[in-house]
XYZ file of C-alpha atoms in Angstrom:
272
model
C 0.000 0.000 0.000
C 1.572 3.436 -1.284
C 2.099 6.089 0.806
C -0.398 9.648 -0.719
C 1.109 13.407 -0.717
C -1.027 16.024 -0.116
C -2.755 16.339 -3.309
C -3.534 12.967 -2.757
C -1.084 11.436 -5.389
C 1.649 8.508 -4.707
C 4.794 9.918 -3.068
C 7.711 9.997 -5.064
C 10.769 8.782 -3.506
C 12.243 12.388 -2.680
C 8.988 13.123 -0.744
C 9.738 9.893 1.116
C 12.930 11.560 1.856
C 11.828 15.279 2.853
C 9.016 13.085 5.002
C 11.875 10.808 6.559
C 13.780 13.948 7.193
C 11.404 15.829 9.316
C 10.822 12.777 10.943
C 14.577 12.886 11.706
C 14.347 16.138 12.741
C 11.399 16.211 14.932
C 13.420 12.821 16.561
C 15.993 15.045 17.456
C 14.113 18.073 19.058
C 12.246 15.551 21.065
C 15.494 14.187 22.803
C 17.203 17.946 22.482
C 14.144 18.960 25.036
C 14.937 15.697 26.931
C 18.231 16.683 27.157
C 17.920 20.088 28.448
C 15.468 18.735 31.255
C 18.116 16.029 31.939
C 20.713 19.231 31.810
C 18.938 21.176 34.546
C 18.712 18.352 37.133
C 22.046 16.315 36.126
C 23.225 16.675 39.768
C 20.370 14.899 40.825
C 20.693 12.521 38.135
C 24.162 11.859 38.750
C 23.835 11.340 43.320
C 20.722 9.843 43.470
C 20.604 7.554 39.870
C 24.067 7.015 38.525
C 26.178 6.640 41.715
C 23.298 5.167 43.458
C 24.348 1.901 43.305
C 28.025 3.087 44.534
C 26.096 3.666 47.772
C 25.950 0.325 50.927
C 22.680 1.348 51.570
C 21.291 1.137 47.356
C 18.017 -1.024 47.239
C 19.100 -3.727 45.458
C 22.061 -4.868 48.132
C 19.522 -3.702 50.745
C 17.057 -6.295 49.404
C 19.538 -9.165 48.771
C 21.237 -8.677 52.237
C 17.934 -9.436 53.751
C 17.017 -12.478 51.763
C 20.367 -13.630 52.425
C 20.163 -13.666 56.337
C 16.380 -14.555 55.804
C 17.432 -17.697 53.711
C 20.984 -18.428 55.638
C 22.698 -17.482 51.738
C 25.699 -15.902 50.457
C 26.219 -12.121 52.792
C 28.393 -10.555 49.933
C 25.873 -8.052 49.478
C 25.501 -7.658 53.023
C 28.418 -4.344 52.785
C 28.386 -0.881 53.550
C 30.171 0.466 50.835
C 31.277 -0.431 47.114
C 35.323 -0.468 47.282
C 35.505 1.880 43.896
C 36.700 5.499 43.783
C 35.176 7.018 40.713
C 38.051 9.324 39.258
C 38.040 12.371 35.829
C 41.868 12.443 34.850
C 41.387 14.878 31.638
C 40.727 18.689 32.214
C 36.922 18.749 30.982
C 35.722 15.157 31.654
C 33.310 16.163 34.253
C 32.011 18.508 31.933
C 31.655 16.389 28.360
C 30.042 13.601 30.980
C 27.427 16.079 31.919
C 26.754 16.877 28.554
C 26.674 13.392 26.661
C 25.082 11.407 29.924
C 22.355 15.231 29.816
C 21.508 13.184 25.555
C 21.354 9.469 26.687
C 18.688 10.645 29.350
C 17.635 12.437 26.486
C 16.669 9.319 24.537
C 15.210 7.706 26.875
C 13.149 10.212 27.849
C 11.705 11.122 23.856
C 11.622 7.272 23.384
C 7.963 6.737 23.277
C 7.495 9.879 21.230
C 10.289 8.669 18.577
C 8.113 5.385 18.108
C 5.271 7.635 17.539
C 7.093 9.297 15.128
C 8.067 6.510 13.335
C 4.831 4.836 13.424
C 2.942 7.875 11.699
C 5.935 7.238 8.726
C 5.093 3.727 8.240
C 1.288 3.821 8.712
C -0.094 4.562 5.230
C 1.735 1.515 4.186
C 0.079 -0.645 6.365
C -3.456 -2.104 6.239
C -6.409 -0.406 8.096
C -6.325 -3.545 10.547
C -2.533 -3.230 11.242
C -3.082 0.874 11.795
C -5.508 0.251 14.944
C -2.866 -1.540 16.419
C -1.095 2.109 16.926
C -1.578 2.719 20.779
C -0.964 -0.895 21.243
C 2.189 -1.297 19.474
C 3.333 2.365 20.786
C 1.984 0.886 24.740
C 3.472 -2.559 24.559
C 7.140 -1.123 22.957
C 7.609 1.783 25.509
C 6.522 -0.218 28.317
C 8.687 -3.341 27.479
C 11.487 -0.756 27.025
C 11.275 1.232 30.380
C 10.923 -2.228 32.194
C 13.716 -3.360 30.743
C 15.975 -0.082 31.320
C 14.145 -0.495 34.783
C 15.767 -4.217 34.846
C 18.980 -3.285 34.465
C 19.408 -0.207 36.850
C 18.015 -2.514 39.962
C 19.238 -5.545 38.905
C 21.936 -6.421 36.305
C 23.914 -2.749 37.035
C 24.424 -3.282 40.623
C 24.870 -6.792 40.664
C 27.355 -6.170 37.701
C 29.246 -3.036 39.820
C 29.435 -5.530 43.135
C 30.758 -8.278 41.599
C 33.550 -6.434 39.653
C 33.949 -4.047 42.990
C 35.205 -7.253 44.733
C 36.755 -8.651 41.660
C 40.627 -8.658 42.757
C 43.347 -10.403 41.088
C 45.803 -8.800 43.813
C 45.894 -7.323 47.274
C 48.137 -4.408 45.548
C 45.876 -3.878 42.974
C 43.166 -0.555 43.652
C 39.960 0.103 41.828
C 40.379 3.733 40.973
C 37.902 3.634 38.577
C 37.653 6.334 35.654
C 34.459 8.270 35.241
C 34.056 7.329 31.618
C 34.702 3.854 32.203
C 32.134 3.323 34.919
C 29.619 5.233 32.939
C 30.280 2.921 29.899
C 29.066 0.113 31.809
C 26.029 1.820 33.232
C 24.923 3.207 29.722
C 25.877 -0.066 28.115
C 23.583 -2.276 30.912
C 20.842 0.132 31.023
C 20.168 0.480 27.321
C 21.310 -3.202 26.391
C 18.278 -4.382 29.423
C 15.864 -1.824 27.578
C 16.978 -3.286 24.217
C 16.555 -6.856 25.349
C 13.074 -6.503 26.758
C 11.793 -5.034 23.099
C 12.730 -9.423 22.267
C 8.789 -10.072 21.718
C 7.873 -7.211 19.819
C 11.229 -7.813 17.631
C 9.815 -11.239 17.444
C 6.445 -10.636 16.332
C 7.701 -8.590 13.186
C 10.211 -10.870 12.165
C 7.188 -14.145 12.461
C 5.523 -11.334 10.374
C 7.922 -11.509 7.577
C 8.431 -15.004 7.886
C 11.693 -15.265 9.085
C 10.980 -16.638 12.734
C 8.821 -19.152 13.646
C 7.985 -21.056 16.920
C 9.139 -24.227 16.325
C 12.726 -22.379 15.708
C 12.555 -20.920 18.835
C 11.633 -23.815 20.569
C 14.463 -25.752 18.652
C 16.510 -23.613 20.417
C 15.266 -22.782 23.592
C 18.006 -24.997 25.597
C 20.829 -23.094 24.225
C 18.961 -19.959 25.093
C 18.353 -21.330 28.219
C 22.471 -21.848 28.882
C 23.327 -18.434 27.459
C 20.879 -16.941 30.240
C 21.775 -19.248 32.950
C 25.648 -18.310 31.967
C 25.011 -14.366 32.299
C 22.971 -14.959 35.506
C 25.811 -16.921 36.894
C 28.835 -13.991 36.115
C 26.560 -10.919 37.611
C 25.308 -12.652 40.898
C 26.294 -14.429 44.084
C 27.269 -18.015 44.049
C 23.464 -18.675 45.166
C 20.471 -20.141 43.353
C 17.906 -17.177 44.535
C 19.963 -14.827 43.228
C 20.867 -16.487 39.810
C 16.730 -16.632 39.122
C 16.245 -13.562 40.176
C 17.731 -12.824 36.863
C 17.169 -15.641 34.937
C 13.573 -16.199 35.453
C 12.233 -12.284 33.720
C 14.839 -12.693 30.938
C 13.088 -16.638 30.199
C 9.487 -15.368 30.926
C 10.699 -12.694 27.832
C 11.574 -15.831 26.052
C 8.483 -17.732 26.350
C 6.719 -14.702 25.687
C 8.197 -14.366 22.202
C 7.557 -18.434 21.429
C 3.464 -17.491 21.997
C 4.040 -14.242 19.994
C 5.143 -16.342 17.227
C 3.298 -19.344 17.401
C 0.287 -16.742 17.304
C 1.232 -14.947 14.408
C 2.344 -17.726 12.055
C -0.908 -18.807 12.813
C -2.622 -15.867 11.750
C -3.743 -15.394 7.868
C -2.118 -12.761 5.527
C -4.839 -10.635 4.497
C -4.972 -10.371 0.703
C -5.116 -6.413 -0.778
């Protein structure tokens, strides 16, 4: 189905290009606003967000101490401090951090809108079926995304920060961590969870095109399984609560996308 210009004629392929443009541009404003707002309370951002989980007394190790005395399990969470001093060796790293960290709040932040924004692009190709599914498909993405960026910052970041805290290869050794490196792995956990949790709706447009299908998926489901139980196994304690704590969303995600698929290979194509 053709996308109409205004005169209600078929687009050419430059007015795809001045549309895909503003759509590029209106992307960017979104997450230039997010920024700002990001900007103005970056200290805030930076205490009580980023270096949170620096912090004995963060949620996470709060929770995990108590289900470890609870439960008679591993106490490594059970600490008052994370041994890491966070360090900016170059004259205006504090600064550029501000700045870049002030756009990847940015992003997240104009996320939803950006789908929107995309969506209106690809809407008059799609069917009038496939163009109530708007709010849905808008809904289900931004909340799968959040949840996941939400996944990460309690769970796989501080787990992640504790374990390589502690990590020592030497008594001699200190952790005099710098800024941009420990920011790496927060931006890199955060936005990877976010990414990770958009696995069903990935899933349902790939079924869509034929590429996926559920019997592939369950085919395969034991090495996914392994991969899962492997990344559970590096970020927590040497204890089975803590290891599906982890594993058990990230396999829910996976089932998830199985049903997704098995439902939409199952669906008919609907003729023009």
């Amino acid at each position: 189905m053709a996308k109409k210009n205004k005169e209600g004629g078929e687009m050419s392929f430059l007015d795809h290009l001045e549309e895909l443009r503003w759509l590029l541009v209106r992307s960017c404003a979104a997450i230039a606003i997010g920024a700002v707002i990001a900007f103005t309370f970056s200290r805030e951002i930076f205490d009580d967000i980023i270096f949170a989980p620096l912090k004995g007394n963060f949620i996470t190790y709060r929770a995990f101490c108590e289900m470890a005395n609870r439960y008679d399990l591993d106490k490594s969470f059970c600490v008052q401090e994370i041994p890491l001093i966070i360090q900016s060796r170059t004259m205006d790293g504090q600064f550029s951090t501000d700045i870049w960290t002030s756009i990847v709040a940015g992003l997240i932040i104009a996320f939803p809108f950006i789908l929107w924004e995309l969506w209106k692009f690809i809407r008059p190709a799609l069917y009038e079926k496939e163009r109530k599914g708007a709010v849905s498909f808008i809904t289900a993405t931004s909340v799968l995304f959040f949840l996941g960026v939400l996944f990460g910052y309690y769970l796989i970041m501080p787990l992640s920060i504790n374990f390589l805290a502690n990590y020592k290869i030497s008594e001699i050794v200190h952790n005099n961590i710098d800024l941009d490196s420990y920011l790496s792995v927060v931006k890199t956990t955060v936005i990877s969870c976010g990414l990770a949790f958009e696995m069903p709706i990935i899933i349902f447009f790939l079924a869509k095109l034929g590429l996926v299908t559920a019997s592939y998926l369950r085919k395969y489901r034991r090495y996914a399984i392994v991969i899962i139980l492997f990344v559970a196994a590096i970020v927590t304690p040497p204890d089975v609560v803590s290891q599906l704590t982890v594993t058990i969303p990230l396999m829910i995600l996976y089932e998830a996308s199985i049903l997704i698929a098995a439902r939409t290979n199952k669906t008919p194509k609907t003729v023009e």
